[in-house]
Each structure stands twice: as C-alpha cells, then as structure tokens.
PDB file of C-alpha atoms and ligand atoms in Angstrom:
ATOM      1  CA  UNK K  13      11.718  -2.035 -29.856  1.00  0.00           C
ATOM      2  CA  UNK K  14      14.455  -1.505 -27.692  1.00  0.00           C
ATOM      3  CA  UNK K  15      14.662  -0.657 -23.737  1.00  0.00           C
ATOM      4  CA  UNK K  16      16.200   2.863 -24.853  1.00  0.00           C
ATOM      5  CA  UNK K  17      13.719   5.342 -25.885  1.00  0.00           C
ATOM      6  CA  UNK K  18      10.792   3.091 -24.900  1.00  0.00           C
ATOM      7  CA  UNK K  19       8.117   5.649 -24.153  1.00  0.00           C
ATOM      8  CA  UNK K  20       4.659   3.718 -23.758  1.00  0.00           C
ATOM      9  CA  UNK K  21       1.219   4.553 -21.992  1.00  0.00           C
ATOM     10  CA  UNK K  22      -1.123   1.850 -21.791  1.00  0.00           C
ATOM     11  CA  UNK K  23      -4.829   3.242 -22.258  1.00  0.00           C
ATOM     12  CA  UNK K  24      -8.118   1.447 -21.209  1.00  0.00           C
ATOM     13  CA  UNK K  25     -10.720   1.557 -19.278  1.00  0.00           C
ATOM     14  CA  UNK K  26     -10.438   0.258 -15.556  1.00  0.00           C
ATOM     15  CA  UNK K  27     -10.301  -3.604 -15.709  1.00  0.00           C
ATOM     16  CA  UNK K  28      -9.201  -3.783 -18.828  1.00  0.00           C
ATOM     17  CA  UNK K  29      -6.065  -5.417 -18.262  1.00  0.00           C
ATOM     18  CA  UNK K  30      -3.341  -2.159 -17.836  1.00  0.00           C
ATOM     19  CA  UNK K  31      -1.945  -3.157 -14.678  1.00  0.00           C
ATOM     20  CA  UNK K  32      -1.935  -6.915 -16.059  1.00  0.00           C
ATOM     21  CA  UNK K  33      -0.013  -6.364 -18.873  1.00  0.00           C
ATOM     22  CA  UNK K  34       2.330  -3.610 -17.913  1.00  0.00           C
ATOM     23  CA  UNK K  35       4.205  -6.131 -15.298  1.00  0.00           C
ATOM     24  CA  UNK K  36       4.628  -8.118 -18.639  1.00  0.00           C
ATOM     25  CA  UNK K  37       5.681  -5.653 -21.013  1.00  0.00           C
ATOM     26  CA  UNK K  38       8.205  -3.772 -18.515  1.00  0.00           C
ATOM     27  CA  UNK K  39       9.745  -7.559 -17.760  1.00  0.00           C
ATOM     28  CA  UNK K  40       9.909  -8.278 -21.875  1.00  0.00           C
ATOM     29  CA  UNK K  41      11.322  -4.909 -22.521  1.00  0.00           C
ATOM     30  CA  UNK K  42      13.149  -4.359 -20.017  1.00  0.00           C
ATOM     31  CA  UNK K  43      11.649  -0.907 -18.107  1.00  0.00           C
ATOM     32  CA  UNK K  44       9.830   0.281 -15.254  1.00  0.00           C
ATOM     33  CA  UNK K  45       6.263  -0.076 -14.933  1.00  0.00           C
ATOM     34  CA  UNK K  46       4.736   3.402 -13.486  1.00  0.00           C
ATOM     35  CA  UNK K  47       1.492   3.166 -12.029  1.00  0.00           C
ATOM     36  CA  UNK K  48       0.134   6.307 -10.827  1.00  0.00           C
ATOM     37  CA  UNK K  49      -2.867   4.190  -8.943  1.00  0.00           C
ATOM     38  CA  UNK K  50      -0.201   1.996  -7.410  1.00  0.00           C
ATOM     39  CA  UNK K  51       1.788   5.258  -6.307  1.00  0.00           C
ATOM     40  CA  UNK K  52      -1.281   6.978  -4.949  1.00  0.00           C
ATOM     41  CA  UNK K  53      -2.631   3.956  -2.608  1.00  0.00           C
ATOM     42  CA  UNK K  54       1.117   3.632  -1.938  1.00  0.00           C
ATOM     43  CA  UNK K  55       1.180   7.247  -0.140  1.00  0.00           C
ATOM     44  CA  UNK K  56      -2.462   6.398   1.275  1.00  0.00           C
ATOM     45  CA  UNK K  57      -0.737   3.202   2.856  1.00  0.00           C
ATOM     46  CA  UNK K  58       1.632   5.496   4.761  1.00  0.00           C
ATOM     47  CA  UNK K  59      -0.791   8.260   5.420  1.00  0.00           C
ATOM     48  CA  UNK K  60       1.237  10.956   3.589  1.00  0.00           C
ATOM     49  CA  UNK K  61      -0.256  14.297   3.060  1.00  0.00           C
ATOM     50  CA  UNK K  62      -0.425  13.346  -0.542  1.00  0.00           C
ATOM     51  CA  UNK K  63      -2.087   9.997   0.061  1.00  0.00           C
ATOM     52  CA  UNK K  64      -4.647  12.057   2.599  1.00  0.00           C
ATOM     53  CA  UNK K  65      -5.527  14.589  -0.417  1.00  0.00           C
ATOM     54  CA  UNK K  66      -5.767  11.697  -3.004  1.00  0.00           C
ATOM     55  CA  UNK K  67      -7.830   9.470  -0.606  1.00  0.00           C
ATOM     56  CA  UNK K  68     -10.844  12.086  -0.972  1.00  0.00           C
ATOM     57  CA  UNK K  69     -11.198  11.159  -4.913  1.00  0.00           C
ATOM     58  CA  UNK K  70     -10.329   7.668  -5.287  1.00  0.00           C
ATOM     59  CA  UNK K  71     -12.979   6.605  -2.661  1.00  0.00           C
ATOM     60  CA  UNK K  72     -15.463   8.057  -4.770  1.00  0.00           C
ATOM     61  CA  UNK K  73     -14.258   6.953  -8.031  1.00  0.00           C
ATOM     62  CA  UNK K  74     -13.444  10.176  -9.343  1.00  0.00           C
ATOM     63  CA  UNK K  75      -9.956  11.374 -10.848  1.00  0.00           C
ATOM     64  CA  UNK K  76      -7.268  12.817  -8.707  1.00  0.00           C
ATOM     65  CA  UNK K  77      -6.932  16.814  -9.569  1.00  0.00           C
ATOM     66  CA  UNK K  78      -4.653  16.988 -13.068  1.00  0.00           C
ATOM     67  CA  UNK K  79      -2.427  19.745 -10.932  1.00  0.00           C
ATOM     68  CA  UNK K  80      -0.907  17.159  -8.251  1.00  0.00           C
ATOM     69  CA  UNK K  81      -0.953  14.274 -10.801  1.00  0.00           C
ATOM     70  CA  UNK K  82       1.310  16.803 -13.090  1.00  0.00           C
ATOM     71  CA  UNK K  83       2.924  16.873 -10.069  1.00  0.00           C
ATOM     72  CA  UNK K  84       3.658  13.113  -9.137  1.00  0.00           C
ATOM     73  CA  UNK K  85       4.176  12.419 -12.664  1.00  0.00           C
ATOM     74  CA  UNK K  86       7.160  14.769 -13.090  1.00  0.00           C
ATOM     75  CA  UNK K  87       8.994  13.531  -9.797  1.00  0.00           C
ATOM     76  CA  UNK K  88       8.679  10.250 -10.900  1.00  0.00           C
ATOM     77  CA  UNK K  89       9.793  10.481 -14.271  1.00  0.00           C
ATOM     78  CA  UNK K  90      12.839  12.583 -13.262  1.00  0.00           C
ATOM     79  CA  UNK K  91      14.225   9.693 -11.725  1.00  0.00           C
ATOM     80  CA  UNK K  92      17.063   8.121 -12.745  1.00  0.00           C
ATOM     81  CA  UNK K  93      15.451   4.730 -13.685  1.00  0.00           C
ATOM     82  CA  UNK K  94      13.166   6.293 -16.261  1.00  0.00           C
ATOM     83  CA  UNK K  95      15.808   7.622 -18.139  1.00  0.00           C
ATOM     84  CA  UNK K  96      16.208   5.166 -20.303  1.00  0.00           C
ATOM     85  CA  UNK K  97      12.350   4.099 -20.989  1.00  0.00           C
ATOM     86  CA  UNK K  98       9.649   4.100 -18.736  1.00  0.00           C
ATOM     87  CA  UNK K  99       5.920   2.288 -19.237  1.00  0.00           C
ATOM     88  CA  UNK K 100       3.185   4.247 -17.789  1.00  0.00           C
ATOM     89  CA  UNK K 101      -0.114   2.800 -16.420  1.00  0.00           C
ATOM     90  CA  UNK K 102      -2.570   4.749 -15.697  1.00  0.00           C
ATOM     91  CA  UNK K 103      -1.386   7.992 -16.358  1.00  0.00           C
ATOM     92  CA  UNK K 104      -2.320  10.343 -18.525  1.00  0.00           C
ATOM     93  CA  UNK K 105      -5.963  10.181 -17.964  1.00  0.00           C
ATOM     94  CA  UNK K 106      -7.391  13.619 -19.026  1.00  0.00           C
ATOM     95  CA  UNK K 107      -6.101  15.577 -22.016  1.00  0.00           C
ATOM     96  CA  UNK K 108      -4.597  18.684 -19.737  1.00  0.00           C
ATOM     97  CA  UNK K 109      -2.728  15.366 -18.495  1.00  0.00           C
ATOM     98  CA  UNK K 110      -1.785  14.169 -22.128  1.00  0.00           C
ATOM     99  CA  UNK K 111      -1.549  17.596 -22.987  1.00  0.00           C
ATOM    100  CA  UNK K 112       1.530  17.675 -19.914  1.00  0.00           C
ATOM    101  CA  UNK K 113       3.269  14.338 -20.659  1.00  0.00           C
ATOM    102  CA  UNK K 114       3.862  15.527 -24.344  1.00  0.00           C
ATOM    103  CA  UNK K 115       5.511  18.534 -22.990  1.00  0.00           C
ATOM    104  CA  UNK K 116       7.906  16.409 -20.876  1.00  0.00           C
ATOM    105  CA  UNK K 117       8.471  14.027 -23.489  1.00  0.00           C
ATOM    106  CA  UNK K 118       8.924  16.706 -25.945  1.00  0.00           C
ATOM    107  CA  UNK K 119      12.123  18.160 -23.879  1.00  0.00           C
ATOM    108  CA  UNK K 120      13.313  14.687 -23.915  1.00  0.00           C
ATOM    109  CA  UNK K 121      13.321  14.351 -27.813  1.00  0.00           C
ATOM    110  CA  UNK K 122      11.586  10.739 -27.411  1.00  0.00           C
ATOM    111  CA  UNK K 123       8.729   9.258 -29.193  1.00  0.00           C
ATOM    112  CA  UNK K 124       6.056   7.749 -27.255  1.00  0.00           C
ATOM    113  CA  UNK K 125       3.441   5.188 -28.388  1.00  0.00           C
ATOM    114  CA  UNK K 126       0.676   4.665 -26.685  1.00  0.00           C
ATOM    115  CA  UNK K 127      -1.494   1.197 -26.717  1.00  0.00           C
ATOM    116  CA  UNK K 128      -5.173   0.959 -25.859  1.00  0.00           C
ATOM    117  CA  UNK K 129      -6.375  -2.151 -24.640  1.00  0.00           C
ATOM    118  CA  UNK K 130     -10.321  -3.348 -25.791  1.00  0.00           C
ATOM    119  CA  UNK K 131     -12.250  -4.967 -23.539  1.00  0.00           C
ATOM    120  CA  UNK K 132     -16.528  -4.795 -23.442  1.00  0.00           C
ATOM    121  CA  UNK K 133     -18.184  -3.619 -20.302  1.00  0.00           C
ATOM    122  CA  UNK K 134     -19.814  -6.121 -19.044  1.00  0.00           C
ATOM    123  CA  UNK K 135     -16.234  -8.214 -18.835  1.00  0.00           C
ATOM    124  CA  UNK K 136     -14.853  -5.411 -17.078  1.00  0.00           C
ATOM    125  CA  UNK K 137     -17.123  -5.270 -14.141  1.00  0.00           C
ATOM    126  CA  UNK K 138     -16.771  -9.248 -13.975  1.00  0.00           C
ATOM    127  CA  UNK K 139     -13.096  -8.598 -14.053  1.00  0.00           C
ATOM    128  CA  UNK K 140     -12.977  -5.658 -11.080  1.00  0.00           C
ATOM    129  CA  UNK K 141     -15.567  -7.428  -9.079  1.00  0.00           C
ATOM    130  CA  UNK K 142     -13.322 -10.162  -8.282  1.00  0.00           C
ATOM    131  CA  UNK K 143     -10.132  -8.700  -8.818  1.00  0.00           C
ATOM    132  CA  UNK K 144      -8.331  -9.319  -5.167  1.00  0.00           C
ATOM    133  CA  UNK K 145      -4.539  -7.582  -4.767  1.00  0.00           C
ATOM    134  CA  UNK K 146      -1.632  -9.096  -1.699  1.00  0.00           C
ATOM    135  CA  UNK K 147      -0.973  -6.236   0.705  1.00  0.00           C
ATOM    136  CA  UNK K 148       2.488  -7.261   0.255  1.00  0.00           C
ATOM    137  CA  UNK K 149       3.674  -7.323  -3.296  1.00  0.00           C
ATOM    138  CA  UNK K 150       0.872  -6.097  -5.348  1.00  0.00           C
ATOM    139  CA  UNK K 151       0.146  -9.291  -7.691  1.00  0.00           C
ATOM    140  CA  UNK K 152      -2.803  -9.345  -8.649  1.00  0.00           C
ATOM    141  CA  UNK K 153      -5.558 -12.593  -8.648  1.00  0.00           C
ATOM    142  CA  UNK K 154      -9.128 -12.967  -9.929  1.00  0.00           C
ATOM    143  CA  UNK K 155     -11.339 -15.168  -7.577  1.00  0.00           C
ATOM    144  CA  UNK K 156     -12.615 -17.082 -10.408  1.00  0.00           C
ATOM    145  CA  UNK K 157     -10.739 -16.047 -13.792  1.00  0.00           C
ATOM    146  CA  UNK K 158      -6.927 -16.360 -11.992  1.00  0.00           C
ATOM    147  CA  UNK K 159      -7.598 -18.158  -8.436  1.00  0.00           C
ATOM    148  CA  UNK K 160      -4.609 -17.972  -5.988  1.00  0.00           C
ATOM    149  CA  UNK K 161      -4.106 -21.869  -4.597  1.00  0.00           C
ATOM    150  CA  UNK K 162      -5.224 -20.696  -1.491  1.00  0.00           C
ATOM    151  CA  UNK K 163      -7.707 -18.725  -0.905  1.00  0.00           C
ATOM    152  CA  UNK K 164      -6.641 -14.898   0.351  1.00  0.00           C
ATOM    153  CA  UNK K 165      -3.555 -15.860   0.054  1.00  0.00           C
ATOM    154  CA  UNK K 166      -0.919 -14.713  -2.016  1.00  0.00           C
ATOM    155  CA  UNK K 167       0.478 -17.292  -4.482  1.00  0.00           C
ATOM    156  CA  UNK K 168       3.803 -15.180  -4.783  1.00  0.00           C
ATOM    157  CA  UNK K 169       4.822 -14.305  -1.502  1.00  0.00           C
ATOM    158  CA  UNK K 170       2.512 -15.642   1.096  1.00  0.00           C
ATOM    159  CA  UNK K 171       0.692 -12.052   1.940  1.00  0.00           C
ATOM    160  CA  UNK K 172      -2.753 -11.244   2.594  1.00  0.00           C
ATOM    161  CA  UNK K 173      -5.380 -10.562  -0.743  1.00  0.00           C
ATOM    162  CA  UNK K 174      -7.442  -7.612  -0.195  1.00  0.00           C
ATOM    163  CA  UNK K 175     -10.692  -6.074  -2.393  1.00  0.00           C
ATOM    164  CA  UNK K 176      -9.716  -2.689  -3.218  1.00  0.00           C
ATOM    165  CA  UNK K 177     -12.457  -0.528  -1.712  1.00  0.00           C
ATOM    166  CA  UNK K 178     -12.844   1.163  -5.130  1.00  0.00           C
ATOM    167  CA  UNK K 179     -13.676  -2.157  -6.162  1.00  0.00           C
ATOM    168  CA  UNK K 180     -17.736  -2.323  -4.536  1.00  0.00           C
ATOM    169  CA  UNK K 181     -19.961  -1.978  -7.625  1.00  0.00           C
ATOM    170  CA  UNK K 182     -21.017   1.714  -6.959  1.00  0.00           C
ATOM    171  CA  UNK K 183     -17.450   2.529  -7.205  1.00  0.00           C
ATOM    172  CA  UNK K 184     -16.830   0.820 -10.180  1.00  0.00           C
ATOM    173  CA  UNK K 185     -19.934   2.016 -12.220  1.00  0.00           C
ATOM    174  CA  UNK K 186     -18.426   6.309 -11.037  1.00  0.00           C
ATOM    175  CA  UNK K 187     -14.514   5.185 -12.307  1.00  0.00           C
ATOM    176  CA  UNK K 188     -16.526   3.510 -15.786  1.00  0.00           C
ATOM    177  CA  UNK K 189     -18.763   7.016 -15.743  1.00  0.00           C
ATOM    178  CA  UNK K 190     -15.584   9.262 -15.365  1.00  0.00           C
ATOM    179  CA  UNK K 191     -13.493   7.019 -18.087  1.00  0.00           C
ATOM    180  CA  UNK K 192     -15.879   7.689 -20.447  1.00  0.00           C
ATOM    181  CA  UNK K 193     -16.275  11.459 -19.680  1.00  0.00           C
ATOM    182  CA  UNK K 194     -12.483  12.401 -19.124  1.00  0.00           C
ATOM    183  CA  UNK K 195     -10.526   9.859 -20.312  1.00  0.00           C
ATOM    184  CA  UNK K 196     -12.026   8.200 -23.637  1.00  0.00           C
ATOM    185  CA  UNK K 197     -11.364  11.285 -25.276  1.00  0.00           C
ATOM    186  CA  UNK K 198      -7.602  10.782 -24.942  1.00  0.00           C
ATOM    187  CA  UNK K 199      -8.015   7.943 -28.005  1.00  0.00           C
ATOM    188  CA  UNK K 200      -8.606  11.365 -30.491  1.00  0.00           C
ATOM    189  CA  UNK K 201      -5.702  12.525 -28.829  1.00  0.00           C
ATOM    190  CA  UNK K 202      -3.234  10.383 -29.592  1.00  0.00           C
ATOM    191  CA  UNK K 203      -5.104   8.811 -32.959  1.00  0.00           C
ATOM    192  CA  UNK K 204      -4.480  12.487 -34.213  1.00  0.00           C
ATOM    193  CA  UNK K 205      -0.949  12.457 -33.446  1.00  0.00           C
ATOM    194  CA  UNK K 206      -0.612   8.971 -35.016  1.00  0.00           C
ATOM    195  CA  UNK K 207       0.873   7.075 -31.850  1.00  0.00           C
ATOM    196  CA  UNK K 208      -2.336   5.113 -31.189  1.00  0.00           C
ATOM    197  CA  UNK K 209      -2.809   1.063 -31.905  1.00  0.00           C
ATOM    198  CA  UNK K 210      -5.419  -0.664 -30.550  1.00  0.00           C
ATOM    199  CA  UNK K 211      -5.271  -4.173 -29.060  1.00  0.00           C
ATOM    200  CA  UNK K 212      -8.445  -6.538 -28.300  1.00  0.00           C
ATOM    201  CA  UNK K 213      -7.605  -7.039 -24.216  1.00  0.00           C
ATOM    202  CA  UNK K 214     -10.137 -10.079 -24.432  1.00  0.00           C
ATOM    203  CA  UNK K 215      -8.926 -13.538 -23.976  1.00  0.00           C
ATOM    204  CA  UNK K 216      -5.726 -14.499 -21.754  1.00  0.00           C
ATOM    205  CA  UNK K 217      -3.757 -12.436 -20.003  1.00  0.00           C
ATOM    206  CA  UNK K 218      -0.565 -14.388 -22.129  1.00  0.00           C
ATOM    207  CA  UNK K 219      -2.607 -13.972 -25.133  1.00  0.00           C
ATOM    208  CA  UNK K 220      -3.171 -10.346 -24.669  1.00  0.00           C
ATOM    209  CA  UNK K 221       1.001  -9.677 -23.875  1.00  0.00           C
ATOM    210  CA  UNK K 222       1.436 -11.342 -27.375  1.00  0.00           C
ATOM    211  CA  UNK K 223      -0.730  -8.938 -29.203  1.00  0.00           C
ATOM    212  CA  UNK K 224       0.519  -5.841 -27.444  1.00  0.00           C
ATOM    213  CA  UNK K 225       4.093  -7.077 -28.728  1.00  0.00           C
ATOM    214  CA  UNK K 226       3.312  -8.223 -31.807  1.00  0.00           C
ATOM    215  CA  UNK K 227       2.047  -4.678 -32.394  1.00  0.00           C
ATOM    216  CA  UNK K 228       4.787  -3.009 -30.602  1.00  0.00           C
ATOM    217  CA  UNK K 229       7.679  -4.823 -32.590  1.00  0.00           C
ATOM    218  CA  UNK K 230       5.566  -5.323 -35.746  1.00  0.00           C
ATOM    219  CA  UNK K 231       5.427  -1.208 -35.910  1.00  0.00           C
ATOM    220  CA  UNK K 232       7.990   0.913 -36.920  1.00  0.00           C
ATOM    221  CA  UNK K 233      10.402   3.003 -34.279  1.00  0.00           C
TER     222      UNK K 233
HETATM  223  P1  AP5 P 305      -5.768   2.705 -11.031  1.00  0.00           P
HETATM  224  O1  AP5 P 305      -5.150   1.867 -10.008  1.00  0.00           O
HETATM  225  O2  AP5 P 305      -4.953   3.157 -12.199  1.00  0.00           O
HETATM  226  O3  AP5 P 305      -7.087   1.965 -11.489  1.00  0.00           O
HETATM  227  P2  AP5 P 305      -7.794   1.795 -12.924  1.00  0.00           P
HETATM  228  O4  AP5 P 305      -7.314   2.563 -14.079  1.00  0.00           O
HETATM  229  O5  AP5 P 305      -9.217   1.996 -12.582  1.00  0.00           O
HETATM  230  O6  AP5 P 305      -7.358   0.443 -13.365  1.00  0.00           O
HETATM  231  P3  AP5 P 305      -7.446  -0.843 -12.553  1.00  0.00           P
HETATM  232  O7  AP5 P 305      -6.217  -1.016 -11.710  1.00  0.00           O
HETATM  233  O8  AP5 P 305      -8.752  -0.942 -11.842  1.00  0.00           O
HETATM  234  O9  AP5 P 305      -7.530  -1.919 -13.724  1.00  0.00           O
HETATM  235  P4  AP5 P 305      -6.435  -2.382 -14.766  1.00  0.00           P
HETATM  236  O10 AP5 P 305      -6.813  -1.914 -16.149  1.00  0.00           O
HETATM  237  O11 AP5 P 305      -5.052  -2.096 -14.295  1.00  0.00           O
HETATM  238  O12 AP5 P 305      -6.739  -3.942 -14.745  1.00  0.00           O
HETATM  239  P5  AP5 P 305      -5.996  -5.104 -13.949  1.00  0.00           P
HETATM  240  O13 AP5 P 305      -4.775  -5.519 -14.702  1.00  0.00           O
HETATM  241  O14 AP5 P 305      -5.868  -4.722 -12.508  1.00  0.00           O
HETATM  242  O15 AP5 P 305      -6.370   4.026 -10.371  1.00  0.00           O
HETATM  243  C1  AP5 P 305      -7.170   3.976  -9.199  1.00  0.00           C
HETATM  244  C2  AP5 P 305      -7.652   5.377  -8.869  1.00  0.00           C
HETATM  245  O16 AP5 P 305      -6.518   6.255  -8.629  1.00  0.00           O
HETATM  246  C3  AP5 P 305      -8.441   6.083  -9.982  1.00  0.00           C
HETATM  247  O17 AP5 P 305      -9.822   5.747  -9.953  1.00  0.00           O
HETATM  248  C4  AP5 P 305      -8.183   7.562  -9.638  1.00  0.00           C
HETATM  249  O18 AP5 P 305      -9.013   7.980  -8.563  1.00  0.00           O
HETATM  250  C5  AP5 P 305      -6.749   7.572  -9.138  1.00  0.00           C
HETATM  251  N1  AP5 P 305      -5.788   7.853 -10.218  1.00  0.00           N
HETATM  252  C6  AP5 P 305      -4.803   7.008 -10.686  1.00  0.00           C
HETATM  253  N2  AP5 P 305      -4.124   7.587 -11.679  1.00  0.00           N
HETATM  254  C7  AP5 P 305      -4.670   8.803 -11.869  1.00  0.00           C
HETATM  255  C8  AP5 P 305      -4.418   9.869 -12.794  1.00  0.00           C
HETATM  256  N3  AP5 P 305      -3.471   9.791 -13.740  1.00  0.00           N
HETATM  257  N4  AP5 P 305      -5.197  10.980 -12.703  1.00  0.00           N
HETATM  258  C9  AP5 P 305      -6.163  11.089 -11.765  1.00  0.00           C
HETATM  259  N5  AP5 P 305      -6.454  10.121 -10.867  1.00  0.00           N
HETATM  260  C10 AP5 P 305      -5.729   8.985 -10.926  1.00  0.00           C
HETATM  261  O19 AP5 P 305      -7.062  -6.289 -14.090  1.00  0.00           O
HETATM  262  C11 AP5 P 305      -8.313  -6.248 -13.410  1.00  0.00           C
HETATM  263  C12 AP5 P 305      -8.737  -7.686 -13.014  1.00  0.00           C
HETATM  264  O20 AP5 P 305      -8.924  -8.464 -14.188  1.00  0.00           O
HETATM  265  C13 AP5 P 305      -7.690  -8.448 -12.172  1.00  0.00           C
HETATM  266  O21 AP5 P 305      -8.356  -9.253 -11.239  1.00  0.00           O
HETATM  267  C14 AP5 P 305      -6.941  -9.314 -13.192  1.00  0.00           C
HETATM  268  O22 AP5 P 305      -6.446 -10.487 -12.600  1.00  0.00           O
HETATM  269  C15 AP5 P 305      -8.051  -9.600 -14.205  1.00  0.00           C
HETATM  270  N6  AP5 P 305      -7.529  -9.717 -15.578  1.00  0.00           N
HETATM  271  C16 AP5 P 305      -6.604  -8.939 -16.182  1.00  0.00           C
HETATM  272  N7  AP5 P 305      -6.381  -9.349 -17.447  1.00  0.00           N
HETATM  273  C17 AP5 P 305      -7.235 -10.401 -17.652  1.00  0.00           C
HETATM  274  C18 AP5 P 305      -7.508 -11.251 -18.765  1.00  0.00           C
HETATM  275  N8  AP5 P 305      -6.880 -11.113 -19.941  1.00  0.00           N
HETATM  276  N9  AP5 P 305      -8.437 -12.218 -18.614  1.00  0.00           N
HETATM  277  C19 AP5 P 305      -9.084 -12.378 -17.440  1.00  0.00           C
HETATM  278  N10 AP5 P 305      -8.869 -11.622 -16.336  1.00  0.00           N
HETATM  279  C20 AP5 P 305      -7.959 -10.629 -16.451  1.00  0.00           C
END
C-alpha cells in the first residue's frame, strides 16, 4: 500500500490503541496522522472560539456536534499535506460523520479502508486510567504498561506528563457509553461497504502495528 491514495480511519473504542498506532502507521506509510481529539484540545490549549464550544462536550465525555466536526474535518483535509493520503484518528465517529467523509472522499475518486482495532473493556479502562500525555509533544506513556524513565517527565523531549481530564473514571465510563451508542454502529457501516478488517489491539503496541500492516499490505488496493 502505497503513500498515494492511502485513505485510512482507524476505528475503536477509546483506549484501544488509535492514537498509538496511527503515529506508527503514518511513519511506515509515509502520511499524516489526523486526530480530531488532538485538534480539538489543540484549539482548547489556545482558547479559540472553537476550542471554547468543543470544551463544553469533551469535559463530559460526550461527542462534539457532527456540524462543526464536518466542519474541522473538511479544513483539514483540504490541506495540501493530505493530498496525497491522510490517516484519520478519531474521526468519523457517528454515521452522519461517515455518512460526510464518504462524500469527500467520493469527489476525490479514492478508496478508503478503514481498520478497527479489538480490545476488551476492562483493558481499556486499565489503559485510559493511566494513560499520561507531555504538554509539549503529545507522546503518549502508560504509568505502568509504558513508564517514562522519569516520572512526569517526558522521555522524548523533556516536557511535563499530564492526565487528560477526560481521563477520571466517570469520564471514561460516558466516552465508553457514547462509543457504544453512536459510534459502534459505524462497524455495519463500513462492513456493508466492504472496507472493514478487524485487528485484535491486545498485546504490544509493536505487535499490534504488525497486524494492522500485515492486514493492510496483505489486502488488495
Ligand atoms: P480522542 O482524543 O479521539 O479520544 P478517544 O477516541 O476517546 O481515544 P483516546 O485518545 O482516549 O484513546 P486511543 O484509542 O487513541 O488510545 P491511545 O493510543 O491514546 O477524543 C477526545 C474527545 O474529543 C472525545 O471524547 C470527543 O468529545 C471529542 N472528539 C474527538 N473527535 C471527535 C469527533 N470526530 N466527533 C465528535 N467529538 C469528537 O492509548 C491509550 C493508553 O493505552 C495510552 O496510555 C497508551 O500508552 C496505552 N496503550 C496503547 N496501546 C497499548 C498496547 N498495545 N498495550 C498497552 N498499552 C497500550
């Protein structure tokens, strides 16, 4: 599978690995890795009115409205570095969101594939629970499954690890509630339209990556 035409979307539930492995896959294949959580606490972080409005759902666990997601979606994929391929995380999450990215792929004449990663519940609360992020770059460490060396600090450039607020247990339990309600439905979706493999997202993170490509490269363009 080549960087050209590489149209993916990474499906799971939160904690199952999607923000994990799309820093692999876009370094294997070569394409950017579009995170619409990542953009959203980005505009929080500079107190945008878009991070303001976004703020109001993510602190409860709940999805951002389909309209503005549409909306970031679109200017982000119109840019000139996702003209070539582009790996989404996170996004779509809702079918009127699928139901949007087809129409935008569509106009673009590209398949997409999309890969679902498996991963049982009660591994995915141990997994958000502990997740801690740097401030600075965004890499991402487990307190017990993938320790920095030092503790709160960040192995890769030195900034500061923070718990994600939408990580407290509360939180987590409304983002596993609303998966299952708006976004689980998205595997009919795309099993329907035949672009749907599914991957067990249990084991090591470098395990994991070599399933997804094994699948990826294994299937036919
Ligand atoms: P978003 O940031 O997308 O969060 P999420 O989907 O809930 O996913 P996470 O980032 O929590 O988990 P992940 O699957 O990426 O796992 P990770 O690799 O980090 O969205 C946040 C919020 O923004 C949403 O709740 C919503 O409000 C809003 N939003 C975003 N997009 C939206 C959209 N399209 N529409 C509407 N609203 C939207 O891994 C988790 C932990 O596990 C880490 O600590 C990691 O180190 C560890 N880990 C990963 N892989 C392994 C492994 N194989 N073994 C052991 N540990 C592992």
């Amino acid at each position: 599978m080549s960087a050209t035409g590489f149209r993916l979307v990474l499906l799971g539930p939160p904690g199952a690995g999607k923000g994990t492995q799309a820093a692999l896959l876009a370094k294997h294949f070569a394409v950017p890795h579009v995170s619409t959580g990542e953009i959203l606490r980005h505009e929080i972080g500079r107190g945008s009115d878009l991070g303001g409005r976004a703020r109001q759902y993510i602190d409860k666990g709940e999805l951002v409205p389909d309209q503005i997601m549409l909306g970031v979606i679109r200017e982000r994929l119109s840019q000139g570095d996702c003209a070539p391929g582009v790996l989404l995380d996170g996004f779509p999450r809702s079918i009127p969101q699928a139901a949007g990215l087809e129409e935008i792929f569509a106009a673009e004449h590209v398949p997409m594939r999309a890969v679902s990663l498996d991963v049982p519940a009660d591994e995915i609360v141990r997994r958000l629970s502990g997740r801690r992020t740097c401030r600075a770059c965004g890499a991402m460490f487990h307190v017990t499954l993938s320790p920095p060396a030092k503790a709160g600090v960040c192995d890769r450039c030195g900034g500061e690890l923070y718990q994600r607020d939408d990580d407290r247990e509360d939180i987590i339990q409304a983002r596993l509630d609303v998966y299952h309600k708006e976004t689980e439905p998205l595997m009919a979706f795309y099993r329907e339209r035949r672009v749907l493999r599914s991957v067990d997202g249990t084991g090591s993170s470098r395990e994991v990556f070599r399933r997804v490509v094994e699948e990826l490269e294994g299937a036919p363009a």
